[in-house]
Short mmCIF file of C-alpha atoms and ligand atoms in Angstrom, two decimals:
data_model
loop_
_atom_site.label_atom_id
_atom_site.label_comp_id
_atom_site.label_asym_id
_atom_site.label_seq_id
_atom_site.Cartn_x
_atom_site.Cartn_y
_atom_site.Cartn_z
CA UNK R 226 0.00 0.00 0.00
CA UNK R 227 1.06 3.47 -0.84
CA UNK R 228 0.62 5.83 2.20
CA UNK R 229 -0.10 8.69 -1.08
CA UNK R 230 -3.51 6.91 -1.50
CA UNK R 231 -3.97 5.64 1.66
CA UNK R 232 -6.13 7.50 5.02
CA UNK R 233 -3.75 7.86 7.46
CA UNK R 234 -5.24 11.01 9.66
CA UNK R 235 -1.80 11.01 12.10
CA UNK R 236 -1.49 14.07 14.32
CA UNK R 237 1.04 15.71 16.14
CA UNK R 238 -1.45 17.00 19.50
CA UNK R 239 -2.71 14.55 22.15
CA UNK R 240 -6.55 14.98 22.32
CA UNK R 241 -7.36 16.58 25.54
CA UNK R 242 -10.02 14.14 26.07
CA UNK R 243 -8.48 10.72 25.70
CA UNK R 244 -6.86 9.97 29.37
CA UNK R 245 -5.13 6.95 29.09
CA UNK R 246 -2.14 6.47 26.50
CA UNK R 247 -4.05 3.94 24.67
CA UNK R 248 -6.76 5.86 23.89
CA UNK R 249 -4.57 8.97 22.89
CA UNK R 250 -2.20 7.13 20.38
CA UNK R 251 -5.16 5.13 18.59
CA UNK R 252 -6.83 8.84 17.81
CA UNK R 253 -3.14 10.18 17.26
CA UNK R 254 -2.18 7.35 14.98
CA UNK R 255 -5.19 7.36 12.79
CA UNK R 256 -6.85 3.89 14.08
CA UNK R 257 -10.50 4.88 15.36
CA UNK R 258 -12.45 8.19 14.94
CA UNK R 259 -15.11 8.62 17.61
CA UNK R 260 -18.39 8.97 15.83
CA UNK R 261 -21.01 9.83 19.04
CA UNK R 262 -20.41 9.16 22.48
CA UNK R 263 -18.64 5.72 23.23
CA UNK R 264 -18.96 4.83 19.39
CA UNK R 265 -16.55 4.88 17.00
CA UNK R 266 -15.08 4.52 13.01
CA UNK R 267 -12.50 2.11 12.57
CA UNK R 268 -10.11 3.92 9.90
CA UNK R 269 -7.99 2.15 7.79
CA UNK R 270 -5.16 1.19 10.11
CA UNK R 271 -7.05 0.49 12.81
CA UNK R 272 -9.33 -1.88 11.46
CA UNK R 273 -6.67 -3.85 9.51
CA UNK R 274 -5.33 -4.16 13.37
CA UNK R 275 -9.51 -5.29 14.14
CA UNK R 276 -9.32 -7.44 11.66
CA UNK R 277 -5.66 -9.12 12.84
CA UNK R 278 -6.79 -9.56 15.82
CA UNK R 279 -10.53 -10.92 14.93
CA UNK R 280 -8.22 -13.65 12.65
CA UNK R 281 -6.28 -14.91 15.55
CA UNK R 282 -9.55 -15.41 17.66
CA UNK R 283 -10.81 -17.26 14.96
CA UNK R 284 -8.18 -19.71 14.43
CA UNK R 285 -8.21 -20.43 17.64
CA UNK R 286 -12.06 -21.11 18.28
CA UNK R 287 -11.68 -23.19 15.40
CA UNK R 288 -9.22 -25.22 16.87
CA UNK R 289 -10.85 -25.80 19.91
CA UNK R 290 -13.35 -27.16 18.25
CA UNK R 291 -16.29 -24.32 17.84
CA UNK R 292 -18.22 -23.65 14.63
CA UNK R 293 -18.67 -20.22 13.48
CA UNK R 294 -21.57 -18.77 12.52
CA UNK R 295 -23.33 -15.16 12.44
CA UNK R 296 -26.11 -13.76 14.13
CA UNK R 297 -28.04 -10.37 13.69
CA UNK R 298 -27.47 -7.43 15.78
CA UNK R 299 -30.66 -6.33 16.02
CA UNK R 300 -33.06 -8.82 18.66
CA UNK R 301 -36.77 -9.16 19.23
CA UNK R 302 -37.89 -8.32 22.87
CA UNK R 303 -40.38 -11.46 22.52
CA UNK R 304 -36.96 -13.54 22.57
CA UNK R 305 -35.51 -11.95 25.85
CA UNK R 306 -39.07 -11.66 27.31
CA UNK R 307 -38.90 -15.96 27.33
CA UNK R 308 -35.74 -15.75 29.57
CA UNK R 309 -36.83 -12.80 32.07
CA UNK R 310 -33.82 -11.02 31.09
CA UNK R 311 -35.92 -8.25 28.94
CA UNK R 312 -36.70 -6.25 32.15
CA UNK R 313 -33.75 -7.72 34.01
CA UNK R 314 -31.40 -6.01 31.82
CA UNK R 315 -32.05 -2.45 32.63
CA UNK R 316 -30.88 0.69 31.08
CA UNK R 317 -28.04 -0.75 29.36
CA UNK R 318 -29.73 -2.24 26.82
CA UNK R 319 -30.67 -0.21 24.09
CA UNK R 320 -34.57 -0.71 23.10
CA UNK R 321 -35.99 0.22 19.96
CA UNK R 322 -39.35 0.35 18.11
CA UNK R 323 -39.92 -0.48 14.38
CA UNK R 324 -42.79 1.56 12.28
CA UNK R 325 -45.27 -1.63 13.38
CA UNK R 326 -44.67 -0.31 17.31
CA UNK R 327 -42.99 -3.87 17.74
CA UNK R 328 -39.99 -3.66 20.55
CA UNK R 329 -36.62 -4.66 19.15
CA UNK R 330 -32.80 -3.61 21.17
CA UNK R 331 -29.45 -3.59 19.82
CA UNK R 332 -27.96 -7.06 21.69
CA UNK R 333 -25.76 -6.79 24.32
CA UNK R 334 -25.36 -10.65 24.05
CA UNK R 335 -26.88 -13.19 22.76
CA UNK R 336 -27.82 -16.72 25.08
CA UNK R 337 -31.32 -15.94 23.99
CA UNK R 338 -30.90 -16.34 20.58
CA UNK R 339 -28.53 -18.92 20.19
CA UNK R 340 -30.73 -21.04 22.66
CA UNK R 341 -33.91 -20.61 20.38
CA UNK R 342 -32.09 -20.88 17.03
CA UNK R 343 -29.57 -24.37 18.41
CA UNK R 344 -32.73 -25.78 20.44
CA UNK R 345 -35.35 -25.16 17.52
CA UNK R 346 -33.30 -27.21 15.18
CA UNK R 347 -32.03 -29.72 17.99
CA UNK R 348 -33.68 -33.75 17.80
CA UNK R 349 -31.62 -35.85 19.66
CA UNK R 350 -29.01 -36.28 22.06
CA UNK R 351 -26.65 -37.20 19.19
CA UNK R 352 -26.52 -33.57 17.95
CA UNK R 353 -24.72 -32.80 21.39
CA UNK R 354 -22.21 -31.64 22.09
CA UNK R 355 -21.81 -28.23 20.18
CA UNK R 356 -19.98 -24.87 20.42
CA UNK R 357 -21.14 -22.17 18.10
CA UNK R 358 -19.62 -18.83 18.14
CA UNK R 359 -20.34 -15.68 15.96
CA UNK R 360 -18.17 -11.92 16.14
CA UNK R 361 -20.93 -9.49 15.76
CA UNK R 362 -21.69 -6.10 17.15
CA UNK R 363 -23.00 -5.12 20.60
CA UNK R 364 -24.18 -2.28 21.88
CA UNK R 365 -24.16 -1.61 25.63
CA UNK R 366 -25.63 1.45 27.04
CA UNK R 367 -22.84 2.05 29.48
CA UNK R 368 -22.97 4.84 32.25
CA UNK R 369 -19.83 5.90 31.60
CA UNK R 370 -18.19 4.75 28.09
CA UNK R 371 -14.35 5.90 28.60
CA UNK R 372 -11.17 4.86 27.43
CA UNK R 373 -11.60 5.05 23.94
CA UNK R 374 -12.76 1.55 22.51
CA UNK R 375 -11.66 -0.28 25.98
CA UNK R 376 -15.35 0.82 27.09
CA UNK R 377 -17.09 1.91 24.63
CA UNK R 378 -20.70 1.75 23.75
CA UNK R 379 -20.81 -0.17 19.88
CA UNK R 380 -17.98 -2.96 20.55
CA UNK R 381 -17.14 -6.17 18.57
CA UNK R 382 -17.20 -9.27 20.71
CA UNK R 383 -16.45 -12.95 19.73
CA UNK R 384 -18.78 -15.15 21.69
CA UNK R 385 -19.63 -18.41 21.55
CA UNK R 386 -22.26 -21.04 23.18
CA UNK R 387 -21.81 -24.65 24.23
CA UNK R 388 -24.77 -27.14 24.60
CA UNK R 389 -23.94 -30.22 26.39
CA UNK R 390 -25.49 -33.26 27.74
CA UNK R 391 -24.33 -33.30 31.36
CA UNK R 392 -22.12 -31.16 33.95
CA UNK R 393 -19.51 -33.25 32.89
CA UNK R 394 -19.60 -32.54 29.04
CA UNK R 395 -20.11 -28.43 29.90
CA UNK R 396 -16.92 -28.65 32.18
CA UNK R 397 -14.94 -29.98 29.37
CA UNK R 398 -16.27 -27.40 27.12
CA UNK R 399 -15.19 -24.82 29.40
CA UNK R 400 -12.15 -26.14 29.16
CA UNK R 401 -11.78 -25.92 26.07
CA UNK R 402 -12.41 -22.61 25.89
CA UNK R 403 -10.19 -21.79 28.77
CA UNK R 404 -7.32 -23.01 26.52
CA UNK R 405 -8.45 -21.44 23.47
CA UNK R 406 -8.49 -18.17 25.18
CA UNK R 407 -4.90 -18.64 26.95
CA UNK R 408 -3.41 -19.65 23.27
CA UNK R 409 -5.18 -16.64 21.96
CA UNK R 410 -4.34 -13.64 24.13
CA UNK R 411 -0.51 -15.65 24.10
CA UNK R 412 -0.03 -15.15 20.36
CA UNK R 413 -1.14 -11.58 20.49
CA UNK R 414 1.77 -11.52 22.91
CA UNK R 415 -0.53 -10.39 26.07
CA UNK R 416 -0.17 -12.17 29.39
CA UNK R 417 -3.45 -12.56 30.24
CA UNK R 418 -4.04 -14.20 33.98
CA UNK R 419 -7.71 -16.25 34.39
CA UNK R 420 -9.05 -14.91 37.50
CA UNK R 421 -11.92 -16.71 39.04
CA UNK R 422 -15.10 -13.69 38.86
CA UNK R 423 -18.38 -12.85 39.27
CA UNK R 424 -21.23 -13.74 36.63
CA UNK R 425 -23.43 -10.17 36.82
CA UNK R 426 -26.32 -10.70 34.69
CA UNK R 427 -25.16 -13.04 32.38
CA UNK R 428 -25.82 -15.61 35.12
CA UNK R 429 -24.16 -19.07 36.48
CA UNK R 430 -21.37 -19.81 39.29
CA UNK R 431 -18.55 -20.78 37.66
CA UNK R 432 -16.93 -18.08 35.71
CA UNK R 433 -13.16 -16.40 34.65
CA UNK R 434 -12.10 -12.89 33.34
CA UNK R 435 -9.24 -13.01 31.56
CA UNK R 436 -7.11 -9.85 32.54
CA UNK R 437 -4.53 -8.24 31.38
CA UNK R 438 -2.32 -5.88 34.34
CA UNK R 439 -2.08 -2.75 33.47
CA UNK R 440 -2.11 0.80 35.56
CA UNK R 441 -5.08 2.16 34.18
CA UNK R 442 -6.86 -0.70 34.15
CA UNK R 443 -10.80 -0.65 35.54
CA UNK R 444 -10.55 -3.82 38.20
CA UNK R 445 -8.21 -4.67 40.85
CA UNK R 446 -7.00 -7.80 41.10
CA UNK R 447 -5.08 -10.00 43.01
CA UNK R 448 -2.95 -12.69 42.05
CA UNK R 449 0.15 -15.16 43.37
CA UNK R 450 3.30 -14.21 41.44
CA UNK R 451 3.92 -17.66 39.68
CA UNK R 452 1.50 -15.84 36.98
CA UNK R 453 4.20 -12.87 36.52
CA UNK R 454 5.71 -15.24 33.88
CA UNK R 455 2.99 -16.50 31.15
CA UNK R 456 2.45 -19.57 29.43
CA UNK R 457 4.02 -18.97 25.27
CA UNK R 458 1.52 -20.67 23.09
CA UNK R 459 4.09 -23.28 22.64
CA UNK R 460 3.49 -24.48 26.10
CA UNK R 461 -0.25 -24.59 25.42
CA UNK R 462 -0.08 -27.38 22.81
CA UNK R 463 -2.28 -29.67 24.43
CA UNK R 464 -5.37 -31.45 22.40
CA UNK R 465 -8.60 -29.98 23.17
CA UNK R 466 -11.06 -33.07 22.80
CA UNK R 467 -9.17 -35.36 25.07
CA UNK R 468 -11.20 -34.13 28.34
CA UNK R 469 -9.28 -35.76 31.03
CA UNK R 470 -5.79 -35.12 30.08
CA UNK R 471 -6.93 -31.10 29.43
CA UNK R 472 -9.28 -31.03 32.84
CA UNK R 473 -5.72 -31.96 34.16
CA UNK R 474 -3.65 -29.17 32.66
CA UNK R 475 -6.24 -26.35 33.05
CA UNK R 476 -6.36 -27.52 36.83
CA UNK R 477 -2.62 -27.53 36.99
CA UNK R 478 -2.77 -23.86 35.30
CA UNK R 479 -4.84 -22.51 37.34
CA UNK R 480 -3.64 -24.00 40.65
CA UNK R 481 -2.23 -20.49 41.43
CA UNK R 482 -4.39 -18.07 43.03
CA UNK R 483 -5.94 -15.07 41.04
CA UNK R 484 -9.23 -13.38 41.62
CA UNK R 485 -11.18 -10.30 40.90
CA UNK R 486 -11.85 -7.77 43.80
CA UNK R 487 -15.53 -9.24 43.80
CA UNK R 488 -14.05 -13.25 44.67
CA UNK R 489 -11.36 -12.65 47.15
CA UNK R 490 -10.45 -15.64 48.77
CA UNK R 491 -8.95 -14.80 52.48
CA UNK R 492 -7.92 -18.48 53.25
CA UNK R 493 -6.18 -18.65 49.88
CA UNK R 494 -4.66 -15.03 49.96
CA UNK R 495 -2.98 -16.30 53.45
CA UNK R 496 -1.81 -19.33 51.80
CA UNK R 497 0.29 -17.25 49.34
CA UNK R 498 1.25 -15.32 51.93
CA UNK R 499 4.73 -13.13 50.46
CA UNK R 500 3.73 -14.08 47.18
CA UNK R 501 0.36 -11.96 47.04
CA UNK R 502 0.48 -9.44 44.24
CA UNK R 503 -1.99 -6.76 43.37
CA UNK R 504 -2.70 -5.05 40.50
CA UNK R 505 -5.27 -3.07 38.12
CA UNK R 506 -6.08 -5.29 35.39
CA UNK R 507 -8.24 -4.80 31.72
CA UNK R 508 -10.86 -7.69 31.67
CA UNK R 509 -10.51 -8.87 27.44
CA UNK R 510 -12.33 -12.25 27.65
CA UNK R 511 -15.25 -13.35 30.50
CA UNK R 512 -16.13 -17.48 30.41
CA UNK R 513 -19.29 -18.69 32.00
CA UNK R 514 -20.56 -22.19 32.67
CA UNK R 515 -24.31 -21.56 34.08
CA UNK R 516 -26.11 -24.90 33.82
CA UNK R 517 -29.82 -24.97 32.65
CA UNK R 518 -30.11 -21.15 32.92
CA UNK R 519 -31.44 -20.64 29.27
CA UNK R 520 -32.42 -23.90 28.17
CA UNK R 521 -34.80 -24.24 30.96
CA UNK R 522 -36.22 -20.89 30.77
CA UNK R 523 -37.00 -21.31 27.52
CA UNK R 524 -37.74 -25.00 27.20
CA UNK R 525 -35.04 -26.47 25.18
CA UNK R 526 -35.39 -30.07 26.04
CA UNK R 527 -33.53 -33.09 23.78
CA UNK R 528 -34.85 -36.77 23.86
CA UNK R 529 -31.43 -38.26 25.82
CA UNK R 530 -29.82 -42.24 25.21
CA UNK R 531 -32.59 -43.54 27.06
CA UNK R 532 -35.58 -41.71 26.19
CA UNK R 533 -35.69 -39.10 29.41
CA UNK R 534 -36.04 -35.98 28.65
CA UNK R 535 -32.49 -33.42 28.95
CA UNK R 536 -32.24 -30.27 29.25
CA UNK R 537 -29.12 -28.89 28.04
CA UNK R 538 -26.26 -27.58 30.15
CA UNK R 539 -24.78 -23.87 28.41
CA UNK R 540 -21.89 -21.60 28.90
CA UNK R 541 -20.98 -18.62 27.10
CA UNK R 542 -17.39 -17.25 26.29
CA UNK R 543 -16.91 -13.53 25.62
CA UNK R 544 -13.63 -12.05 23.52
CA UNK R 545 -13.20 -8.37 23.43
CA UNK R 546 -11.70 -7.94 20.09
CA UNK R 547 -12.47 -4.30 19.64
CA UNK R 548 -11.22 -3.85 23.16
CA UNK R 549 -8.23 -5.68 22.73
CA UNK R 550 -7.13 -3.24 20.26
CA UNK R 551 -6.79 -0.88 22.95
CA UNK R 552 -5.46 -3.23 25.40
CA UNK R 553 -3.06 -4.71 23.20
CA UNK R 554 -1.32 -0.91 22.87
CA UNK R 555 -2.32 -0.20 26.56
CA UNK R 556 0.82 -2.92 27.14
CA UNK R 557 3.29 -1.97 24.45
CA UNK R 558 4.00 1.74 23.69
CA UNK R 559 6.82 3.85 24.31
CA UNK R 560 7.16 7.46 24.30
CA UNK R 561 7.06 7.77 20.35
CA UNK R 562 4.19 6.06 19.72
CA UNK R 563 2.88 2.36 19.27
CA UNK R 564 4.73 -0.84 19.36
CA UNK R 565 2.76 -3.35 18.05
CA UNK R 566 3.44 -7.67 18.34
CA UNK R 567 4.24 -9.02 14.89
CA UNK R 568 0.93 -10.79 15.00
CA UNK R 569 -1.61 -8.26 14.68
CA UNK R 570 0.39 -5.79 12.99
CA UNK R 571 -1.44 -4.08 10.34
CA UNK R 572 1.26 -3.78 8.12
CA UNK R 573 4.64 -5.85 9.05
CA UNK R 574 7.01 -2.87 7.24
CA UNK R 575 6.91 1.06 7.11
CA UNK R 576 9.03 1.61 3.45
CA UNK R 577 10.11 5.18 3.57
CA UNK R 578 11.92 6.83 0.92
CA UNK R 579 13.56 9.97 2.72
CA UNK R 580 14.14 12.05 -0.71
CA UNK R 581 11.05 11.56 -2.78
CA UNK R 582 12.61 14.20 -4.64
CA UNK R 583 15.95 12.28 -5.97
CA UNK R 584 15.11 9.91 -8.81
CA UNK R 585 17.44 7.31 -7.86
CA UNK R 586 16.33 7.04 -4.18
CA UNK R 587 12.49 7.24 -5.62
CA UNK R 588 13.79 4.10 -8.14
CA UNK R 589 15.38 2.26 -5.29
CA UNK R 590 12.18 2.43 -2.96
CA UNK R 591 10.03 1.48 -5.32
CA UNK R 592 11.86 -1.92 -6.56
CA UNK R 593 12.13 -2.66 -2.88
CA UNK R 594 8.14 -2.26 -2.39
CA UNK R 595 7.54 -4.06 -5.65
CA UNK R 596 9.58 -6.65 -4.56
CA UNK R 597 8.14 -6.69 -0.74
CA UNK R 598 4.83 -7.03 -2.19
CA UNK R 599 5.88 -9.64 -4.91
CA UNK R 600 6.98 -11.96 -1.62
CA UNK R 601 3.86 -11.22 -0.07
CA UNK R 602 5.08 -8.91 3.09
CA UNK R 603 2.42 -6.60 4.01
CA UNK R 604 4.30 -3.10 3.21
CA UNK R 605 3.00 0.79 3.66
CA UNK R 606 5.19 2.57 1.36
CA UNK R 607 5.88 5.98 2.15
CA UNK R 608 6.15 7.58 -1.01
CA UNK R 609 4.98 11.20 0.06
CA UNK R 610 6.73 14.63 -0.93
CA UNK R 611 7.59 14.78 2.71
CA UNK R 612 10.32 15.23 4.85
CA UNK R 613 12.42 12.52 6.21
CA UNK R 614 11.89 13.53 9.55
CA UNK R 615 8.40 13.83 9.50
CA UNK R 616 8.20 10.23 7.78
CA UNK R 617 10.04 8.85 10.73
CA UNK R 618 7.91 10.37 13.35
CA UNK R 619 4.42 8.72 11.81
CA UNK R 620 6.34 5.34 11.23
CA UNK R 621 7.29 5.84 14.80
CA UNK R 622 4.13 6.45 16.16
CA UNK R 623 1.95 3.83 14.05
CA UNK R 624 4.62 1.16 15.49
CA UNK R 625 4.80 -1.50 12.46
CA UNK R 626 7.44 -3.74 13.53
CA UNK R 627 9.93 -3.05 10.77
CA UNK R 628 10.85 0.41 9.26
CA UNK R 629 12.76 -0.14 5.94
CA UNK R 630 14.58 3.00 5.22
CA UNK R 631 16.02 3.90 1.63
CA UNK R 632 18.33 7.38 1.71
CA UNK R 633 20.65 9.11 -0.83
CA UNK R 634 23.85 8.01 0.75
CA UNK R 635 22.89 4.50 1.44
CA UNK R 636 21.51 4.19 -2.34
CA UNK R 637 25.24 5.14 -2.93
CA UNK R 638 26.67 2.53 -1.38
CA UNK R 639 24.29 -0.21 -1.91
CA UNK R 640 22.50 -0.33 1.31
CA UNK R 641 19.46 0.18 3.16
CA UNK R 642 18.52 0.68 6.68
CA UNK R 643 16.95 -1.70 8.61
CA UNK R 644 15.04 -0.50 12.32
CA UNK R 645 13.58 -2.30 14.25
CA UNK R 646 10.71 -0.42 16.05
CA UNK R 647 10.46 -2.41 19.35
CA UNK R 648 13.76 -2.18 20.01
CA UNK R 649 15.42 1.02 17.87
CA UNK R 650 18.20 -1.36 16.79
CA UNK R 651 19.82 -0.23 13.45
CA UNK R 652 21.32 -2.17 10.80
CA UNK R 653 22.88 -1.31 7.33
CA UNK R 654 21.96 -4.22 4.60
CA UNK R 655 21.87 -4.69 1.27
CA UNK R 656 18.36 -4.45 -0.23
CA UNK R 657 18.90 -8.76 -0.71
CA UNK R 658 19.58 -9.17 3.09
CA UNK R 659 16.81 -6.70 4.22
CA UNK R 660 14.03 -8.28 2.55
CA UNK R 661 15.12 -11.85 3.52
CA UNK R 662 15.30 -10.29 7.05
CA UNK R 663 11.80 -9.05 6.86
CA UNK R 664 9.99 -12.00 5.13
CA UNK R 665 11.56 -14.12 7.81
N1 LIG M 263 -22.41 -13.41 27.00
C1 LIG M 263 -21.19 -13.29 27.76
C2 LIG M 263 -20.09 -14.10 27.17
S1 LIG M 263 -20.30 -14.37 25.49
C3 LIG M 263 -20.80 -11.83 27.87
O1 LIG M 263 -21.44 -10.97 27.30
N2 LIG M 263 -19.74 -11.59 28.60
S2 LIG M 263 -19.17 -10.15 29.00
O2 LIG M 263 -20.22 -9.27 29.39
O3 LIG M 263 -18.18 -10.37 29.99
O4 LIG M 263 -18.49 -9.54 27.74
C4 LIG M 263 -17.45 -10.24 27.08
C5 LIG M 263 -16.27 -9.34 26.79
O5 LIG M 263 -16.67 -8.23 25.99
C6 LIG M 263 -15.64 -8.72 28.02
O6 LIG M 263 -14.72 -9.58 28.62
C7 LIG M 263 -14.96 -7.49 27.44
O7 LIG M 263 -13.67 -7.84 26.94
C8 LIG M 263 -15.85 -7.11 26.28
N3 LIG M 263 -16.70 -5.96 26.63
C9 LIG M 263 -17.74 -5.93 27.49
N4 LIG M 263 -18.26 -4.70 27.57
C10 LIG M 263 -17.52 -3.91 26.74
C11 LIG M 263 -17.56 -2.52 26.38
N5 LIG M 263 -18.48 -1.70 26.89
N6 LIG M 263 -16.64 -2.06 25.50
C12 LIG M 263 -15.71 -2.89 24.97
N7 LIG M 263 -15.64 -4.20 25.27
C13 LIG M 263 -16.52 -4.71 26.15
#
């Protein structure tokens, strides 16, 4: 891509109302636009980072074994009536009317809908067990939307459903999903600790955020230090479907203590005695196992093996993926601007030609971005009439991992420079060498 046809809205000022760093460098680096209050346009950049991140989620739902699927944003009251929740829900939910006067919202979830649509079409005890996910829109009234996308109002969310037989079967599909979310927030290169929480009104007694610490993060939470060093997704390469030997690593995970303010544990917070940590921490993923919640409410029943009636056990498992664009910078920025992991960057090199202006520097950049894009590295070329200095800054602050750099003097001598933008480390190459480096 050519940044002289692309929308890349960078600025120099730090919006007076964005608090946290986060929220200042997506506006400052051209990622979201806010629209209305707690709603906002994913520009170019950022949604290519939306869209990294939504991939990532995806392959790893897959793997564990869900089926995707998408549902509509917009819900029939009639549906949430069925489970009590349509009063229950209270002024987050945003109602609506359609020109017939019927009562519609914008979902802030959607157990209701899944249970209707999975139990309508649902004969037999055969057709169990299931996980179906969808990433849709929400919307969620919130008092106070803040913090850019981290709370906002419109936010993307991956969730998915499981509809088992027994308690037994919905355990293992919690585990599941506990692994699929440690192997996902892992490759995006966040250390993200399971915390045993509350269920609010999503329901149930068995429940984990997934939270990442951070200053300015909304909960406090409190932890034994053993989770200061995170699982890699290498050393989450255990199979999914075989229950007992992954009830046995999730257990052995999880054997250290973490909680959310709300499910302190005073026996357990004496037990780890010195090694008792506290933090603020950014919730990006919420599990639930809650039983017969939602089938029963709404009478999903399945003939089982022997003829008895069953009524399904659920959970639900919330991602953040809007959020985590936020969160994901929240952890790794520097005073320039945005560092972001190799895995949901939107672009994996910056080209910039310092000295648009000189043929031969314009001819070298431009082989090296036909020949970038030729091996299939995602490249934003900066080919603007701009100075070099100014290039550098917006390469800076957009933090793609590499910055390939093509100047006067090194066209001279045969070289490029190489940065890379996590670490500022600076090499001289020869064109050859630097792409190699950068496909790598
Ligand atoms: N139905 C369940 C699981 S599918 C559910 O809705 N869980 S939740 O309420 O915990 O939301 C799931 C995730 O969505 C949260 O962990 C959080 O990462 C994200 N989320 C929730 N509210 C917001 C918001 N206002 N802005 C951005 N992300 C949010």
């Amino acid at each position: 891509m050519r940044l002289s046809r692309y929308f890349l809205p960078v600025t120099k000022e730090t919006p007076g109302d964005a608090q946290i760093a986060s929220h200042q460098l997506m506006l400052r680096a051209g990622l979201i636009r806010q629209t209305a209050v707690g709603i906002y346009a994913w520009l170019p950049l950022g949604n290519r980072v939306l869209r990294k991140i939504e991939t990532i989620v995806r392959e790893e739902q897959d793997r564990a074994g869900a089926v995707e699927m998408l549902m509509p944003t917009i819900q029939s009251a009639e549906l949430w009536r069925e489970s009590g929740r349509y009063d229950a829900y209270g002024p987050e939910m945003l109602r609506i009317r359609d020109r017939h006067d019927r009562e519609m919202l914008y979902g802030p979830t959607n157990e209701e809908m899944i249970t209707a649509i999975f139990g309508a079409s649902t004969k037999s005890y055969r057709e169990l067990p299931r996980i179906l996910y969808h990433i849709q829109w929400k919307f969620r009234d919130e008092v106070r939307p803040r913090f850019g996308v981290m709370r906002g109002r419109e936010f993307l969310m991956k969730d998915a459903y499981s509809f088992d037989l027994d308690e037994a079967g919905a355990r293992h599909s919690y585990d599941r999903m506990m692994l699929a979310y440690l192997r996902t927030f892992a490759r995006m290169g966040l250390a993200a600790i399971p915390m045993q929480a509350d269920t609010g009104p999503i329901g149930g007694d068995l429940s984990h955020e997934f939270i990442i610490l951070a200053p300015s993060g909304e909960s406090e939470v409190f932890f034994h230090e053993n989770w200061e060093a995170p699982r890699t997704a290498d050393e989450l390469a255990v199979s999914p479907d075989d229950a007992s030997a992954l009830r046995a690593f999730v257990a052995g995970l999880t054997a250290d203590y973490a909680a959310t303010d709300e499910k302190r544990d005073p026996a357990r917070e004496v037990e780890a005695g010195e090694a008792l940590r506290t933090s603020r921490g950014i919730e990006v993923g919420h599990i639930f196992y809650f039983g017969t919640k939602y089938t029963e409410a709404m009478g999903m029943r399945v003939p089982g093996p022997d003829g008895q009636m069953v009524v399904p056990e659920m959970g639900s498992y919330g991602i953040g993926v809007s959020r985590l664009v936020g969160a994901v910078i929240e952890a790794s920025h520097d005073a320039n601007g945005i560092v972001l992991p190799d895995a949901i960057a939107p672009f994996r090199v910056a080209l910039i030609n310092i000295r648009a202006d000189d043929a031969r520097c314009a001819a070298a950049a431009d082989e090296l971005y036909r020949r970038l894009e030729a091996a299939g590295v995602e490249v934003l070329y900066d080919d603007r009439d701009e100075r070099g200095g100014a290039k550098f800054a917006t390469a800076d602050l957009i933090g793609l991992p590499w910055q390939l750099i093509v100047g006067p003097k090194g066209v001279e001598r045969g070289v490029v420079e190489l940065k890379r933008r996590a670490t500022g480390e600076r090499q001289e190459l020869s064109p050859d060498d630097a792409l190699a480096r950068v496909a790598g």
